């Protein structure tokens, strides 16, 4: 291996050199349209047996998995955000909300993987705090967990 050295400190004789370490693979970080999330308002619609559901419509991307989270305003956190112990974080109430893919269907999924590009309608039973939801999407298997 031949390296080109540059002097770092002439008084001590310190030198430095750079070289690339190649393993034959290039790491690829996934890129997401719109940064991988949306904050979106829900519109009230009639659900089964005259109940109310909240409809959100978002762009769908083929093979991306979608989750909807409630409480993006950090309700129930108390009057400080400096206490980051586990019980305090639990009270922040971040949680994936179950939804249905149809207006009258069962509210029974927290994740959905789109099979094609287009619009995706999701119907939630839980009203969003402050009227909006946080929707996260990712390549299946990537970045699991809460946002």
XYZ file of N, CA and C in Angstrom:
441
model
N 0.857 -1.165 0.000
C 0.000 0.000 0.000
C 0.909 1.234 0.000
N 0.641 2.151 -0.899
C 1.368 3.410 -0.956
C 0.467 4.510 -0.460
N 0.945 5.309 0.486
C 0.188 6.423 1.033
C 0.979 7.702 0.849
N 0.250 8.788 0.671
C 0.871 10.098 0.612
C 0.665 10.750 1.975
N 1.765 11.022 2.651
C 1.713 11.597 3.993
C 1.800 13.109 3.926
N 1.089 13.755 4.820
C 1.183 15.208 4.967
C 1.640 15.505 6.385
N 2.393 16.566 6.532
C 2.904 16.950 7.847
C 1.783 17.574 8.655
N 1.617 17.081 9.885
C 0.613 17.612 10.795
C 1.266 18.591 11.754
N 2.430 18.215 12.280
C 3.148 19.074 13.224
C 4.636 18.910 12.953
N 5.242 19.927 12.341
C 6.646 19.853 11.959
C 7.562 19.747 13.173
N 7.190 20.354 14.303
C 8.053 20.321 15.484
C 8.163 18.913 16.076
N 7.146 18.101 15.947
C 7.183 16.741 16.490
C 7.405 15.705 15.398
N 7.275 16.108 14.150
C 7.424 15.178 13.044
C 6.166 14.362 12.768
N 5.022 14.770 13.357
C 3.770 14.033 13.167
C 3.285 14.186 11.732
N 2.872 13.054 11.162
C 2.348 13.043 9.809
C 1.005 12.313 9.807
N 0.256 12.491 8.736
C -1.035 11.823 8.603
C -1.240 11.405 7.154
N -2.064 10.381 6.973
C -2.412 9.930 5.635
C -3.847 9.422 5.664
N -4.511 9.485 4.544
C -5.881 8.977 4.417
C -5.920 7.889 3.367
N -6.787 6.911 3.601
C -7.046 5.911 2.582
C -8.471 5.413 2.757
N -9.051 4.902 1.669
C -10.397 4.355 1.695
C -10.328 2.860 1.967
N -11.154 2.425 2.891
C -11.285 1.011 3.213
C -12.490 0.501 2.441
N -12.294 -0.425 1.520
C -13.361 -0.892 0.644
C -13.675 -2.346 0.975
N -14.963 -2.629 1.263
C -15.377 -3.995 1.587
C -16.235 -4.608 0.483
N -16.423 -3.910 -0.597
C -17.191 -4.451 -1.703
C -18.683 -4.189 -1.615
N -19.136 -3.499 -0.570
C -20.548 -3.160 -0.404
C -20.676 -1.673 -0.140
N -21.719 -1.089 -0.628
C -21.980 0.322 -0.370
C -23.227 0.432 0.490
N -23.111 1.035 1.676
C -24.316 1.175 2.505
C -25.307 2.121 1.837
N -26.564 1.760 1.947
C -27.608 2.580 1.351
C -28.590 2.966 2.442
N -28.725 4.245 2.653
C -29.735 4.733 3.585
C -31.024 4.921 2.820
N -32.134 4.403 3.356
C -33.391 4.587 2.634
C -33.778 6.059 2.579
N -34.324 6.448 1.462
C -34.861 7.802 1.337
C -36.368 7.685 1.230
N -37.065 8.634 1.814
C -38.509 8.587 1.880
C -39.113 9.831 1.253
N -40.148 9.670 0.450
C -40.854 10.843 -0.062
C -41.402 11.656 1.107
N -41.365 12.939 1.023
C -41.856 13.845 2.072
C -41.210 13.592 3.419
N -40.012 13.020 3.446
C -39.314 12.787 4.699
C -39.840 11.602 5.491
N -40.830 10.902 4.994
C -41.327 9.716 5.673
C -42.443 9.960 6.666
N -43.045 11.141 6.624
C -44.148 11.369 7.562
C -45.037 12.512 7.091
N -46.228 12.549 7.677
C -47.204 13.607 7.424
C -47.832 14.002 8.746
N -48.217 15.227 8.859
C -49.129 15.662 9.912
C -50.382 16.089 9.169
N -51.492 15.455 9.509
C -52.690 15.647 8.707
C -53.928 15.690 9.587
N -54.871 16.522 9.187
C -56.141 16.624 9.913
C -57.052 15.478 9.507
N -57.896 15.078 10.434
C -58.889 14.056 10.148
C -60.251 14.696 9.935
N -60.990 14.211 8.967
C -62.330 14.729 8.696
C -63.355 13.748 9.270
N -64.304 14.247 10.076
C -65.316 13.333 10.612
C -66.212 12.785 9.509
N -66.463 11.485 9.569
C -67.364 10.802 8.635
C -68.218 9.835 9.443
N -69.312 9.413 8.860
C -70.192 8.462 9.531
C -69.579 7.072 9.467
N -69.495 6.419 10.614
C -69.001 5.047 10.687
C -70.173 4.083 10.795
N -69.903 2.830 11.140
C -70.986 1.851 11.268
C -71.920 2.209 12.423
N -73.185 1.885 12.274
C -74.249 2.150 13.269
C -74.211 3.593 13.772
N -74.049 4.527 12.835
C -74.071 5.967 13.111
C -72.995 6.439 14.084
N -71.909 5.704 14.184
C -70.776 6.173 14.985
C -69.977 7.175 14.144
N -69.037 7.855 14.762
C -68.187 8.797 14.031
C -66.807 8.202 13.871
N -66.296 8.305 12.664
C -64.913 7.934 12.364
C -64.223 9.176 11.827
N -62.906 9.116 11.794
C -62.126 10.243 11.302
C -61.285 9.750 10.128
N -61.558 10.345 8.956
C -60.918 9.919 7.714
C -59.703 10.784 7.425
N -58.608 10.118 7.085
C -57.442 10.837 6.577
C -57.101 10.228 5.222
N -56.689 11.073 4.291
C -56.291 10.635 2.959
C -54.865 11.100 2.728
N -53.999 10.150 2.418
C -52.580 10.453 2.242
C -52.085 9.815 0.949
N -50.956 10.298 0.419
C -50.367 9.642 -0.744
C -49.827 8.270 -0.342
N -50.051 7.272 -1.169
C -49.531 5.931 -0.918
C -48.387 5.655 -1.884
N -47.364 5.004 -1.383
C -46.212 4.627 -2.188
C -46.064 3.104 -2.120
N -45.876 2.468 -3.256
C -45.796 1.016 -3.344
C -44.759 0.456 -2.371
N -45.177 -0.542 -1.593
C -44.348 -1.282 -0.639
C -43.918 -0.483 0.588
N -44.491 0.669 0.810
C -44.216 1.409 2.038
C -45.270 1.042 3.081
N -44.850 0.947 4.340
C -45.741 0.591 5.435
C -46.134 1.853 6.181
N -47.426 1.987 6.491
C -47.991 3.192 7.112
C -48.475 2.895 8.525
N -48.202 3.822 9.431
C -48.728 3.791 10.792
C -49.262 5.179 11.118
N -50.289 5.232 11.946
C -50.869 6.504 12.368
C -50.663 6.625 13.876
N -50.164 7.762 14.299
C -49.911 8.005 15.716
C -50.807 9.122 16.213
N -51.234 8.973 17.446
C -52.033 10.004 18.082
C -51.205 10.792 19.062
N -51.747 11.907 19.478
C -51.167 12.760 20.496
C -49.845 13.408 20.106
N -49.733 13.966 18.913
C -48.484 14.623 18.538
C -48.239 15.914 19.302
N -49.220 16.360 20.084
C -49.038 17.590 20.862
C -48.471 17.304 22.240
N -48.154 16.054 22.524
C -47.594 15.642 23.809
C -48.530 15.935 24.973
N -49.806 15.712 24.773
C -50.747 15.886 25.874
C -50.380 14.912 26.979
N -50.717 15.248 28.196
C -50.461 14.445 29.389
C -48.996 14.362 29.771
N -48.148 15.283 29.324
C -46.750 15.200 29.703
C -46.453 15.955 30.991
N -47.392 16.690 31.528
C -47.098 17.473 32.717
C -46.572 18.833 32.332
N -45.878 19.494 33.254
C -45.419 20.844 32.943
C -43.939 20.916 32.643
N -43.268 19.803 32.398
C -41.861 19.848 32.047
C -41.539 18.721 31.078
N -40.571 18.934 30.239
C -40.129 17.846 29.374
C -38.673 17.505 29.685
N -38.224 17.801 30.903
C -36.845 17.486 31.267
C -36.718 16.138 31.947
N -37.822 15.531 32.348
C -37.801 14.238 33.021
C -38.044 13.146 31.990
N -36.995 12.472 31.545
C -37.127 11.512 30.457
C -37.062 10.064 30.933
N -37.520 9.778 32.175
C -37.519 8.385 32.611
C -38.623 7.607 31.890
N -38.593 6.289 31.971
C -39.490 5.461 31.172
C -40.963 5.672 31.511
N -41.301 5.852 32.791
C -42.713 6.058 33.123
C -43.195 7.404 32.587
N -42.324 8.392 32.582
C -42.688 9.699 32.054
C -42.919 9.616 30.541
N -42.041 8.898 29.844
C -42.210 8.752 28.397
C -43.494 8.005 28.065
N -43.865 7.013 28.874
C -45.119 6.294 28.666
C -46.293 7.249 28.748
N -46.240 8.196 29.662
C -47.331 9.153 29.814
C -47.407 10.167 28.683
N -46.398 10.199 27.835
C -46.441 11.121 26.699
C -47.493 10.664 25.694
N -47.955 9.445 25.817
C -49.082 8.916 25.054
C -48.834 8.800 23.558
N -47.579 8.674 23.134
C -47.344 8.339 21.732
C -47.801 6.909 21.558
N -48.607 6.665 20.590
C -49.051 5.303 20.354
C -49.624 5.164 18.965
N -49.328 4.028 18.346
C -49.911 3.743 17.038
C -51.401 3.518 17.225
N -52.194 4.218 16.458
C -53.649 4.103 16.559
C -54.153 3.066 15.569
N -55.067 2.213 15.993
C -55.658 1.261 15.051
C -56.595 1.989 14.092
N -56.720 1.440 12.899
C -57.579 2.045 11.883
C -58.152 0.972 10.982
N -59.071 1.405 10.131
C -59.679 0.541 9.133
C -59.357 1.105 7.758
N -59.363 0.249 6.770
C -59.147 0.698 5.394
C -60.449 1.042 4.695
N -61.584 0.792 5.386
C -62.882 1.147 4.831
C -63.682 1.918 5.878
N -64.616 2.699 5.422
C -65.378 3.576 6.302
C -66.182 2.797 7.351
N -66.692 1.631 7.001
C -67.513 0.868 7.938
C -66.826 -0.416 8.411
N -65.568 -0.628 8.008
C -64.863 -1.860 8.363
C -64.399 -1.881 9.803
N -63.925 -3.041 10.224
C -63.422 -3.211 11.585
C -62.142 -2.406 11.772
N -62.042 -1.741 12.913
C -60.820 -1.012 13.287
C -59.876 -2.082 13.836
N -58.984 -2.593 12.968
C -58.232 -3.769 13.380
C -56.782 -3.824 12.908
N -56.232 -2.728 12.435
C -54.833 -2.767 12.011
C -54.092 -1.528 12.483
N -52.810 -1.700 12.786
C -51.957 -0.562 13.133
C -50.961 -0.264 12.023
N -50.779 -1.219 11.111
C -49.822 -1.056 10.022
C -50.458 -1.555 8.735
N -50.153 -0.861 7.658
C -50.640 -1.286 6.352
C -49.548 -1.023 5.329
N -49.277 -2.002 4.476
C -48.292 -1.851 3.410
C -49.035 -1.670 2.093
N -48.792 -0.540 1.430
C -49.482 -0.214 0.172
C -48.964 -1.105 -0.953
N -49.889 -1.582 -1.785
C -49.505 -2.442 -2.908
C -49.326 -1.660 -4.203
N -49.709 -0.371 -4.196
C -49.540 0.450 -5.392
C -49.495 1.924 -5.007
N -49.017 2.745 -5.932
C -49.019 4.193 -5.720
C -50.432 4.730 -5.871
N -50.730 5.814 -5.195
C -52.048 6.436 -5.311
C -52.431 7.100 -4.004
N -53.713 7.170 -3.736
C -54.215 7.734 -2.481
C -54.608 6.604 -1.546
N -54.390 6.833 -0.266
C -54.734 5.846 0.747
C -55.668 6.513 1.752
N -56.874 5.951 1.900
C -57.840 6.432 2.884
C -57.756 5.548 4.116
N -57.609 6.174 5.266
C -57.577 5.460 6.540
C -58.674 6.026 7.430
N -59.367 5.164 8.162
C -60.496 5.569 9.006
C -60.175 5.208 10.452
N -60.142 6.230 11.299
C -59.798 6.044 12.704
C -61.009 6.271 13.585
N -61.048 5.562 14.685
C -62.135 5.742 15.635
C -61.786 6.834 16.643
N -60.506 6.956 16.943
C -60.064 7.904 17.953
C -59.881 9.295 17.358
N -60.509 10.267 17.991
C -60.358 11.649 17.549
C -58.964 12.138 17.953
N -58.314 12.838 17.052
C -56.970 13.330 17.321
C -57.000 14.501 18.286
N -56.007 14.538 19.158
C -55.820 15.691 20.024
C -55.483 16.868 19.108
N -56.154 17.974 19.283
C -55.953 19.174 18.452
C -56.356 18.971 17.002
N -56.993 17.851 16.663
C -57.564 17.660 15.332
C -56.654 17.132 14.257
N -55.416 16.729 14.590
C -54.566 16.178 13.540
C -53.815 14.946 14.027
N -53.348 14.165 13.054
C -52.658 12.905 13.300
C -51.250 12.983 12.716
N -50.378 12.158 13.251
C -49.028 12.011 12.716
C -48.976 10.671 11.998
N -48.691 10.677 10.696
C -48.622 9.454 9.903
C -47.171 9.220 9.517
N -46.670 8.058 9.869
C -45.300 7.683 9.561
C -45.326 6.569 8.516
N -44.402 6.613 7.573
C -44.312 5.518 6.617
C -42.860 5.211 6.338
N -42.605 3.946 6.006
C -41.235 3.493 5.807
C -41.232 2.246 4.929
N -40.059 1.913 4.454
C -39.873 0.665 3.729
C -40.106 -0.459 4.734
N -40.838 -1.517 4.381
C -41.115 -2.588 5.344
C -39.845 -3.102 6.021
N -39.888 -3.198 7.339
C -38.761 -3.680 8.127
C -37.812 -2.594 8.580
N -37.945 -1.385 8.064
C -37.037 -0.306 8.434
C -37.635 0.547 9.554
N -36.816 0.991 10.471
C -37.187 1.950 11.504
C -38.461 1.563 12.260
N -38.522 0.370 12.781
C -39.713 -0.027 13.520
C -39.791 0.715 14.846
N -40.956 0.869 15.370
C -41.145 1.535 16.653
C -41.817 2.873 16.499
N -41.919 3.584 17.593
C -42.583 4.883 17.568
C -41.668 5.929 16.971
N -42.242 7.031 16.497
C -41.427 8.047 15.825
C -40.458 8.717 16.767
